[in-house]
PDB file of C-alpha atoms and ligand atoms in Angstrom:
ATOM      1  CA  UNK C   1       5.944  17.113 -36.996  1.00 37.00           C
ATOM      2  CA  UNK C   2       7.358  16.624 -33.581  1.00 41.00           C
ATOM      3  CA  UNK C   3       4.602  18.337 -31.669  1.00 40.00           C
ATOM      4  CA  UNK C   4       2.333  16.185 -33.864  1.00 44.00           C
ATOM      5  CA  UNK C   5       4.673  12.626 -32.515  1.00 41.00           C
ATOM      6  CA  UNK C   6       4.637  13.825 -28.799  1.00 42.00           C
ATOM      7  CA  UNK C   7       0.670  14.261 -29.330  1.00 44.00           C
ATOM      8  CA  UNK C   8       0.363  11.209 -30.403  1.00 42.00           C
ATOM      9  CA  UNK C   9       2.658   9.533 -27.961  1.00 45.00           C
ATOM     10  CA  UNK C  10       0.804  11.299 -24.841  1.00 48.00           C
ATOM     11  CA  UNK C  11      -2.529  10.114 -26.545  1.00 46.00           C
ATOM     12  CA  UNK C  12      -1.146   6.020 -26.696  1.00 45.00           C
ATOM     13  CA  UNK C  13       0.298   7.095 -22.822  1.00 47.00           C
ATOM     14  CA  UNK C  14      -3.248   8.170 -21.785  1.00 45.00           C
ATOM     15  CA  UNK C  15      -5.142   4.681 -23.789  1.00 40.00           C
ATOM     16  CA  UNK C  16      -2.507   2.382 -21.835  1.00 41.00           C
ATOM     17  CA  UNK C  17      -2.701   3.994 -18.180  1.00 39.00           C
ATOM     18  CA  UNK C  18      -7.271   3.676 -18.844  1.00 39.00           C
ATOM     19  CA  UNK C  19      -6.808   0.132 -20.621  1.00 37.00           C
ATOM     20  CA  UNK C  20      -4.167  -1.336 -17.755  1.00 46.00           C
ATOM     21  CA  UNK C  21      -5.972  -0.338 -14.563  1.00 59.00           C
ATOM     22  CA  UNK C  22      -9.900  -0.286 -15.609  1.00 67.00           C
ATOM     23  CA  UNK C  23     -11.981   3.362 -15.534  1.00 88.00           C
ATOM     24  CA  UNK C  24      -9.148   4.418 -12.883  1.00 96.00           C
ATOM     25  CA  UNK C  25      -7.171   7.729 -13.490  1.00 97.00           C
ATOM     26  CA  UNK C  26      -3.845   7.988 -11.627  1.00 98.00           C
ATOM     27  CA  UNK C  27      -2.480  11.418 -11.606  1.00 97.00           C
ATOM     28  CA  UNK C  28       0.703  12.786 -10.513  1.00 98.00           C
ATOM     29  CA  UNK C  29       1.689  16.115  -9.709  1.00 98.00           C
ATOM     30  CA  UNK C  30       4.807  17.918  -7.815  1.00 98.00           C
ATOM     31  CA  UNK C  31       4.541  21.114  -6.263  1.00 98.00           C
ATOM     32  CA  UNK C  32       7.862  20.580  -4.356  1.00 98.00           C
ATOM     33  CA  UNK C  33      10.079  21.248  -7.614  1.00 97.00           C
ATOM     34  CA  UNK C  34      11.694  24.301  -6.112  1.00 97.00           C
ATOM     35  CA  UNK C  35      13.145  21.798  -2.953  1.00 98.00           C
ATOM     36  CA  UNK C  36      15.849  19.212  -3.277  1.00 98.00           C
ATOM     37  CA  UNK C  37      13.356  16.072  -2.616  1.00 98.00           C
ATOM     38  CA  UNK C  38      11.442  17.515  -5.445  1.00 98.00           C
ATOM     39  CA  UNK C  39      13.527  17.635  -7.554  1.00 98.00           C
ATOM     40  CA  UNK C  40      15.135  14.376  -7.150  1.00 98.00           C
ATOM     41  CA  UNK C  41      11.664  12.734  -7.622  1.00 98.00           C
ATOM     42  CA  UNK C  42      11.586  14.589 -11.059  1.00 98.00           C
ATOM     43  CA  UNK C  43      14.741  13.607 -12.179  1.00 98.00           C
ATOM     44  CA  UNK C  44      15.017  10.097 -10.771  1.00 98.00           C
ATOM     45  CA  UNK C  45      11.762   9.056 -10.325  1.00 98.00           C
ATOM     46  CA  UNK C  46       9.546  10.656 -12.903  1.00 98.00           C
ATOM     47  CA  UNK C  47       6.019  11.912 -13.158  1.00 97.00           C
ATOM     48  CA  UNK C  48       4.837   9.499 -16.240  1.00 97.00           C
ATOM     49  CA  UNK C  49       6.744   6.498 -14.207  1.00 98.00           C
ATOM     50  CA  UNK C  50       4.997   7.646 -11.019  1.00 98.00           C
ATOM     51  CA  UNK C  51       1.836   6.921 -12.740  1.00 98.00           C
ATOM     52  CA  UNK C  52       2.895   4.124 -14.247  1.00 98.00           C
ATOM     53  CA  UNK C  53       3.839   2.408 -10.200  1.00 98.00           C
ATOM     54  CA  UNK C  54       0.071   3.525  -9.363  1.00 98.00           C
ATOM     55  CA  UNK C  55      -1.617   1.754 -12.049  1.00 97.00           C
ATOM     56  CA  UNK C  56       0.329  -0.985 -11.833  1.00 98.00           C
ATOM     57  CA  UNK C  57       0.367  -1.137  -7.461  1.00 98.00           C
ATOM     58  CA  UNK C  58      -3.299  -0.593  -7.781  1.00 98.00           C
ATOM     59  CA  UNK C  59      -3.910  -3.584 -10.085  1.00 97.00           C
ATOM     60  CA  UNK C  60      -1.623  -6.144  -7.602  1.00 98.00           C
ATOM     61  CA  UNK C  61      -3.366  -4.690  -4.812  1.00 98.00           C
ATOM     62  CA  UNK C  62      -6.929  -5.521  -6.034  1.00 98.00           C
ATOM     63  CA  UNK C  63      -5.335  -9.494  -7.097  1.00 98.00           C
ATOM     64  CA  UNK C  64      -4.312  -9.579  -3.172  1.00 98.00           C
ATOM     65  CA  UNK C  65      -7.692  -8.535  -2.256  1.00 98.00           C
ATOM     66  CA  UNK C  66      -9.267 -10.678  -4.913  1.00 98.00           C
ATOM     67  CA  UNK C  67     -11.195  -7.856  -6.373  1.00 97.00           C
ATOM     68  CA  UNK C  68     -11.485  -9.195  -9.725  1.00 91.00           C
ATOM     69  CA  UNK C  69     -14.049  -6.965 -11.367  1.00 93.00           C
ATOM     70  CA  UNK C  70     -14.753  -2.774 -10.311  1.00 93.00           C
ATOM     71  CA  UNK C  71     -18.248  -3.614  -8.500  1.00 94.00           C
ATOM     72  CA  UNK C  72     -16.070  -5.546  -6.143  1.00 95.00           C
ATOM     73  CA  UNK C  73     -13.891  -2.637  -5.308  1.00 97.00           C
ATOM     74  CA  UNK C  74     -14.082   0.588  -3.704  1.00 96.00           C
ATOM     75  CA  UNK C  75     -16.082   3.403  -5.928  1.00 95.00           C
ATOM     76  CA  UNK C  76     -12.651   5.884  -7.180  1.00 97.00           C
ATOM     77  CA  UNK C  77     -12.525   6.974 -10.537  1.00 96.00           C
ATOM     78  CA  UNK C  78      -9.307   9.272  -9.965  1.00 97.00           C
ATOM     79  CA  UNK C  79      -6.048   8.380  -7.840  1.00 98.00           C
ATOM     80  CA  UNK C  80      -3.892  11.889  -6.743  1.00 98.00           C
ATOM     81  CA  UNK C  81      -0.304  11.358  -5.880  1.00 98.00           C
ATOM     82  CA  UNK C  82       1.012  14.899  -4.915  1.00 98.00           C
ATOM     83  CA  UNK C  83       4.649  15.528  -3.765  1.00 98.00           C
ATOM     84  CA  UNK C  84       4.834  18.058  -1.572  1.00 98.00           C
ATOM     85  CA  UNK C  85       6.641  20.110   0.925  1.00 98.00           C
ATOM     86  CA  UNK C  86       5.441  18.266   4.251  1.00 98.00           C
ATOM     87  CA  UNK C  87       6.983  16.580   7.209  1.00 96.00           C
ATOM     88  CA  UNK C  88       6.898  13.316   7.904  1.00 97.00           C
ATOM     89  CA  UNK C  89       6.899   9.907   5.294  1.00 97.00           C
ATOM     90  CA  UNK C  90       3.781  10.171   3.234  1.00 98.00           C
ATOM     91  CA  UNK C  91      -0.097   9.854   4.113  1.00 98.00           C
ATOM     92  CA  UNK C  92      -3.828   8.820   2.272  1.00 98.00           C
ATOM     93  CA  UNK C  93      -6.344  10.755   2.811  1.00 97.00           C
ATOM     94  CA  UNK C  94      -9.536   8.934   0.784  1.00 97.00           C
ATOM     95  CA  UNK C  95      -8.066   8.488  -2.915  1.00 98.00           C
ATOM     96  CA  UNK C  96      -5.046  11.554  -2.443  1.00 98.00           C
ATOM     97  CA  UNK C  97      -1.871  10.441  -1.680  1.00 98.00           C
ATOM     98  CA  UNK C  98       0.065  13.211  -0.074  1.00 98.00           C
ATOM     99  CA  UNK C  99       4.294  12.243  -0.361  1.00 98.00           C
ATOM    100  CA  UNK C 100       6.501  14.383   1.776  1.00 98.00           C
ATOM    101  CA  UNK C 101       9.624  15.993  -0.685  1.00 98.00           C
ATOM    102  CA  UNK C 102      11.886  15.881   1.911  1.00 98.00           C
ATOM    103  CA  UNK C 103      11.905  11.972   2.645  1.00 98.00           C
ATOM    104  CA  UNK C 104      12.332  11.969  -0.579  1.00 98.00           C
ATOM    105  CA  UNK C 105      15.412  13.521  -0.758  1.00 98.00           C
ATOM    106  CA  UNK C 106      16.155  11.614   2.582  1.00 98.00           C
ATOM    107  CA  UNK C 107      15.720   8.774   1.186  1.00 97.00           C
ATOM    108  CA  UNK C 108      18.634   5.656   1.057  1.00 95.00           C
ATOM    109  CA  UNK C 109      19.739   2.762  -0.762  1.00 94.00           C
ATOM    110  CA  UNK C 110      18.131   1.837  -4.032  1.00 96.00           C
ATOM    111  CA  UNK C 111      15.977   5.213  -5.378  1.00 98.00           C
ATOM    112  CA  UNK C 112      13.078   3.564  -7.050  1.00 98.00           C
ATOM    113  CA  UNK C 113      12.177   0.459  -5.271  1.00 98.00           C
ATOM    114  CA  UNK C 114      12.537   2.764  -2.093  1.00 98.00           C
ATOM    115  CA  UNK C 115      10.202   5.582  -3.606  1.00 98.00           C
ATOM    116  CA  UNK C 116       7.786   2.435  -5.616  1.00 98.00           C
ATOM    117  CA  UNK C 117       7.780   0.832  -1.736  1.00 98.00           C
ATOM    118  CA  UNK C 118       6.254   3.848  -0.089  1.00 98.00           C
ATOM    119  CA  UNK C 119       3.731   3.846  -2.828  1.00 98.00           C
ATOM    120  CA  UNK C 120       2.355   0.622  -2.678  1.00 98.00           C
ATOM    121  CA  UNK C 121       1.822   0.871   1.109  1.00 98.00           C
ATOM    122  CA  UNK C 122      -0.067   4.107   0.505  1.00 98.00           C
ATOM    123  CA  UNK C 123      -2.024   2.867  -2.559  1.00 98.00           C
ATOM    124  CA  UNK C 124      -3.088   0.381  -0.513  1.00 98.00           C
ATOM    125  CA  UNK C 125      -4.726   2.580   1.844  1.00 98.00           C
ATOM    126  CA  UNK C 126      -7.101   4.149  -1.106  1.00 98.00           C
ATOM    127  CA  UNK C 127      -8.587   0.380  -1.736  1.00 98.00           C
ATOM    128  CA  UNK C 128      -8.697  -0.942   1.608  1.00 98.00           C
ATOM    129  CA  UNK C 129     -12.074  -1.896   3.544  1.00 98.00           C
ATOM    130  CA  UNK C 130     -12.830  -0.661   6.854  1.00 98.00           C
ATOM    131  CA  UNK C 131     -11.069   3.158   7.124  1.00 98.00           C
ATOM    132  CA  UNK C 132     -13.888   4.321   9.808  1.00 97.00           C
ATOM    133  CA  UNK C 133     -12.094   1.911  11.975  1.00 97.00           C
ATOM    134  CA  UNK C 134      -9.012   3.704  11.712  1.00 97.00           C
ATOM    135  CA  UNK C 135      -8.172   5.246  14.479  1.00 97.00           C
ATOM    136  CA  UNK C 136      -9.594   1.936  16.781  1.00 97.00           C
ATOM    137  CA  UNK C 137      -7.300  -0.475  14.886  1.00 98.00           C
ATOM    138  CA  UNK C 138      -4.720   1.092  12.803  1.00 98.00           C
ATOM    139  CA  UNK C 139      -2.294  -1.561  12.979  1.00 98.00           C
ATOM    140  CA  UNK C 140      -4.792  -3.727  10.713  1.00 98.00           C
ATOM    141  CA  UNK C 141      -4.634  -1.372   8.468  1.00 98.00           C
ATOM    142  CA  UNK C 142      -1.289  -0.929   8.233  1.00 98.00           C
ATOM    143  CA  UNK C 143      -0.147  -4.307   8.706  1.00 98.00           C
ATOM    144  CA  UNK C 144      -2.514  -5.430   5.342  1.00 99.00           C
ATOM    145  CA  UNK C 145      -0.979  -2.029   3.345  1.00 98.00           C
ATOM    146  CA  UNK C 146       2.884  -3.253   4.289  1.00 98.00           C
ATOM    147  CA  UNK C 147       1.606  -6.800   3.745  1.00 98.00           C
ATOM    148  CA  UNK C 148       0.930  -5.554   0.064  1.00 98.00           C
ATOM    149  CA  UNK C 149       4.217  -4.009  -0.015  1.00 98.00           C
ATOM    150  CA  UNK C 150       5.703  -7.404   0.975  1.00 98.00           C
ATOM    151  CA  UNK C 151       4.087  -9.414  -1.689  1.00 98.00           C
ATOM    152  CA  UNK C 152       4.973  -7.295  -4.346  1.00 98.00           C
ATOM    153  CA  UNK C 153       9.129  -7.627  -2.953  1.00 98.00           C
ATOM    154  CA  UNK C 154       9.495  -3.529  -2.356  1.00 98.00           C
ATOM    155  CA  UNK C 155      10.631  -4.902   2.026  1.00 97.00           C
ATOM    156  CA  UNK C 156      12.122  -1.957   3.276  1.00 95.00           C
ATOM    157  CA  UNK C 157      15.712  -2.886   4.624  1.00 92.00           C
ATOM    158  CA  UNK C 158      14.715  -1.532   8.580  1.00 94.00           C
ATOM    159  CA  UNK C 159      11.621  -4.410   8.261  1.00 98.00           C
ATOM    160  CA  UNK C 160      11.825  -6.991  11.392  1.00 98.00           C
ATOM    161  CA  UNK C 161      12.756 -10.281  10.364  1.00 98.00           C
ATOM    162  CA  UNK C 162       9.605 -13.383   9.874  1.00 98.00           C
ATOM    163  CA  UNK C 163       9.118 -13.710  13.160  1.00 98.00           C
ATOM    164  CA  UNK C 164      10.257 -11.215  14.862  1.00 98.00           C
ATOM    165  CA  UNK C 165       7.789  -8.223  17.219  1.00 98.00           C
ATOM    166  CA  UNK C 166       5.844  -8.440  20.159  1.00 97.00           C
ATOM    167  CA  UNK C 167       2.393  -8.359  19.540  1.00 98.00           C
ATOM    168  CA  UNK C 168       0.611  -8.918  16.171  1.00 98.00           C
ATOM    169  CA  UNK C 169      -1.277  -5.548  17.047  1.00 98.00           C
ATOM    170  CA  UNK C 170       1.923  -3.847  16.422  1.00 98.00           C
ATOM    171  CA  UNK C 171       1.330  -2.951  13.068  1.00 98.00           C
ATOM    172  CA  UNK C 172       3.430  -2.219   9.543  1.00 98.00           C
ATOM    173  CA  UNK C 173       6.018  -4.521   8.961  1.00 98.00           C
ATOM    174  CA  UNK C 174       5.550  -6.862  12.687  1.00 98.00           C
ATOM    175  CA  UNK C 175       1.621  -7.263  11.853  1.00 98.00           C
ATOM    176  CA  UNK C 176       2.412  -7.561   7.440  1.00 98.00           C
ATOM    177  CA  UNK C 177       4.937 -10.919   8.941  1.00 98.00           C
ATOM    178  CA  UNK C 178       2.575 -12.042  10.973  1.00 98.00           C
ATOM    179  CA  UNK C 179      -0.791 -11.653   8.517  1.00 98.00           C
ATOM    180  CA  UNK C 180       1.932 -13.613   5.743  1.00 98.00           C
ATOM    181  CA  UNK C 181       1.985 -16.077   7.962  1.00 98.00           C
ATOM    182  CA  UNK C 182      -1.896 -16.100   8.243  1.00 98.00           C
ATOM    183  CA  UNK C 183      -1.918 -16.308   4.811  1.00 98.00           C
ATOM    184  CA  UNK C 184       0.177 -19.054   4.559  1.00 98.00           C
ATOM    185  CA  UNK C 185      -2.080 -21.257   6.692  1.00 98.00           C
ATOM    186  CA  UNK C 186      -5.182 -20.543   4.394  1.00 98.00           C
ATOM    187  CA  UNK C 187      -4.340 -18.723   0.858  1.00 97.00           C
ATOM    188  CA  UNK C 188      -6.454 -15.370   0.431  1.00 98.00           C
ATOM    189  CA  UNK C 189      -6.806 -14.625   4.419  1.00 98.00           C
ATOM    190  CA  UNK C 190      -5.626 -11.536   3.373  1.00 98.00           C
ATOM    191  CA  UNK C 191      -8.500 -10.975   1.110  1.00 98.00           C
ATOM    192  CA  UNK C 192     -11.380 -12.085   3.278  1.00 98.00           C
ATOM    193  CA  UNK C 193     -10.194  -9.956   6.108  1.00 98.00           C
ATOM    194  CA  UNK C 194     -10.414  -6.897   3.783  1.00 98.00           C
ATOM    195  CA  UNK C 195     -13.726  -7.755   2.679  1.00 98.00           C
ATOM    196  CA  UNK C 196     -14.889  -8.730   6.373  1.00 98.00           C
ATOM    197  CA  UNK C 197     -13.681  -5.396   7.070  1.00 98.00           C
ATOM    198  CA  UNK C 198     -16.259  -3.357   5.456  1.00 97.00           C
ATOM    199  CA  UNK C 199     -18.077  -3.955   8.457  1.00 95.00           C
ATOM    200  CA  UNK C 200     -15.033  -2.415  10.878  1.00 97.00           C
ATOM    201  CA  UNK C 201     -13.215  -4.652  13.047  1.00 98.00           C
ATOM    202  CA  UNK C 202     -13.496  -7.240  15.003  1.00 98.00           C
ATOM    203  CA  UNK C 203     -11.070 -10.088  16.442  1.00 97.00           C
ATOM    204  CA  UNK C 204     -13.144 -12.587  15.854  1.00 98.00           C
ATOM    205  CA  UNK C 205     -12.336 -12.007  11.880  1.00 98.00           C
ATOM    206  CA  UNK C 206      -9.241 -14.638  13.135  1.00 98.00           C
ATOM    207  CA  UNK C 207     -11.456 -17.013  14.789  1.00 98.00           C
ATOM    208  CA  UNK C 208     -14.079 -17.258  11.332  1.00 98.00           C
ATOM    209  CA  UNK C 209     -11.236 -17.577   8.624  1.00 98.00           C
ATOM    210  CA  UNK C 210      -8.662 -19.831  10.375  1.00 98.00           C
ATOM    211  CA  UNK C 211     -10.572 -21.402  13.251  1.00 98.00           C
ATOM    212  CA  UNK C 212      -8.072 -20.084  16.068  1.00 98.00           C
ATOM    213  CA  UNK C 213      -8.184 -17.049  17.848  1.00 98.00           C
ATOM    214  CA  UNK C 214      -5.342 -14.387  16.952  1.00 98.00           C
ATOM    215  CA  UNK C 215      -3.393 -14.807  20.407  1.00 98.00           C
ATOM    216  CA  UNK C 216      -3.277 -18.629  19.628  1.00 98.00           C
ATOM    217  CA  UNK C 217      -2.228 -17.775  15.949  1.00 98.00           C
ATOM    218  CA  UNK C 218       0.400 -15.009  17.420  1.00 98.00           C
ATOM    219  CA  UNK C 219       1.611 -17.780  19.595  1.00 98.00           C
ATOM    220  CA  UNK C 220       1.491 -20.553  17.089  1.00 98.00           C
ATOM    221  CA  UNK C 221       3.519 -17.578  14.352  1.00 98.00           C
ATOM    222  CA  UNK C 222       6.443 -17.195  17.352  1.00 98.00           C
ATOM    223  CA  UNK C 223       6.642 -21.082  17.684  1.00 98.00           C
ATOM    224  CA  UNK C 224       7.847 -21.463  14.457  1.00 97.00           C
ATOM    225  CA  UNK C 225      10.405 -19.136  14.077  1.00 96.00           C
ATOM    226  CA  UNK C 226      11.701 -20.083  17.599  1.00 91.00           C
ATOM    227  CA  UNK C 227       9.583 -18.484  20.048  1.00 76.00           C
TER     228      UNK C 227
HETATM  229  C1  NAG S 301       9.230  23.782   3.274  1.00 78.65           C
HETATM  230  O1  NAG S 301       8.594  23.759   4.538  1.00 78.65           O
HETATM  231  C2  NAG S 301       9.410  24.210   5.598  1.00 78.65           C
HETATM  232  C3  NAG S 301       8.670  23.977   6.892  1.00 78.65           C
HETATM  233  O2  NAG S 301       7.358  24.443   6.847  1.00 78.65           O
HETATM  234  C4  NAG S 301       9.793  25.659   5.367  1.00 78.65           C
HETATM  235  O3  NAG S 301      10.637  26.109   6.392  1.00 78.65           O
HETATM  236  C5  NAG S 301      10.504  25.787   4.025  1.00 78.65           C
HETATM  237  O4  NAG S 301      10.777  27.131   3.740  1.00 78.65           O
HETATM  238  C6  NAG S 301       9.671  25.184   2.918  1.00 78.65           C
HETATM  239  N1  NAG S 301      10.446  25.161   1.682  1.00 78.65           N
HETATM  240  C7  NAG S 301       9.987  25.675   0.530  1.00 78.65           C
HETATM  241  C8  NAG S 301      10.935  25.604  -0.608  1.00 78.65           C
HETATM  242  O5  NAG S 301       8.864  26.120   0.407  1.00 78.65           O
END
């Protein structure tokens, strides 16, 4: 009778995760559970709440984009989170997020919203527009993934400040400020600049959407917080 409830239960588990986030699949595994980060992200994280944050970061991140129906987005049936022993943060290679066990274990400060921030950045990355320009123009692509992050509250506490950086180009948390504030001037920059992006990147993105070019906007964004 209990095998036959936990079935059932996995079964309602499986029809919510397909129902919330369209034909999307999020799976989660850990092959780190023999190292301290690995363990902490089964204990006090969780694999079923790990899918859970990918569904639900993948569904905010398609709203930012305004991606309202699958033909609109990019073609993955199946999103891979695997934590893993690996240096470094985390990283997204086409729809497999690879998440390093031993920043997990590093990690500081509130557990979940820290792990669910790292998350969203890299979910990000699986959607986004324009990836062949990658290595040209990271910081666009990083500034629009922590820009994500941002909207959905998960600011890291080592973020700059609104206003604060030296160059928009900068990227993660100086370039998600600064595209905030582009987004503030016309609502949804954010998600014509992804879709622009398909075609790679160009500058002139700035000059089309908000009539300025981005030194003028990175000029106008230092003004108002006080140069
Ligand atoms: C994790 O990786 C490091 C560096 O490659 C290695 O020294 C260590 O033994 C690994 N730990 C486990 C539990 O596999």
């Amino acid at each position: 009778m209990k095998l036959h409830i936990a079935a059932v239960a996995s079964l309602l588990a499986l029809a919510v995760a397909t129902t919330t986030a369209g034909a999307v699949t999020f799976d989660v595994r850990n092959t780190a559970s023999n190292t301290a980060g690995g363990q902490r992200f089964d204990q006090d994280y969780g694999l079923d709440y790990a899918k859970q944050v990918l569904s639900e970061a993948s569904t905010f991140t398609w709203n930012i984009f305004n991606q309202q129906s699958a033909a609109d987005r990019k073609p993955v049936d199946v999103v891979t989170l695997i934590v893993e022993n690996i240096t470094g943060v985390a990283f997204t290679i086409g729809s497999d997020i690879h998440y390093s066990a031993q920043s997990i274990a590093d990690t500081t400060g509130d557990f979940k919203p820290a792990v669910t921030g790292v998350l969203y950045h890299e979910i990000v990355h699986v959607w986004q527009w324009g990836l062949q320009d990658y290595r040209a123009h990271s910081w666009v692509f990083e500034g629009i993934a922590d820009f994500v992050r941002l909207k959905a509250g998960y600011i890291a506490a080592h973020w700059v400040k609104p206003g604060e950086g030296s160059s928009w180009d900068q990227g993660y948390d100086v370039t998600a400020r600064f595209l905030e504030y582009c987004d503030s001037l016309s609502s949804g920059f954010v998600a014509v600049l992804n879709a622009k992006l398909k075609d790679g990147y160009s500058d002139d993105y700035f000059v089309q959407i908000l009539g300025k070019n981005v030194q003028q906007l990175w000029s106008d964004y230092k003004a108002k917080y006080g140069g």
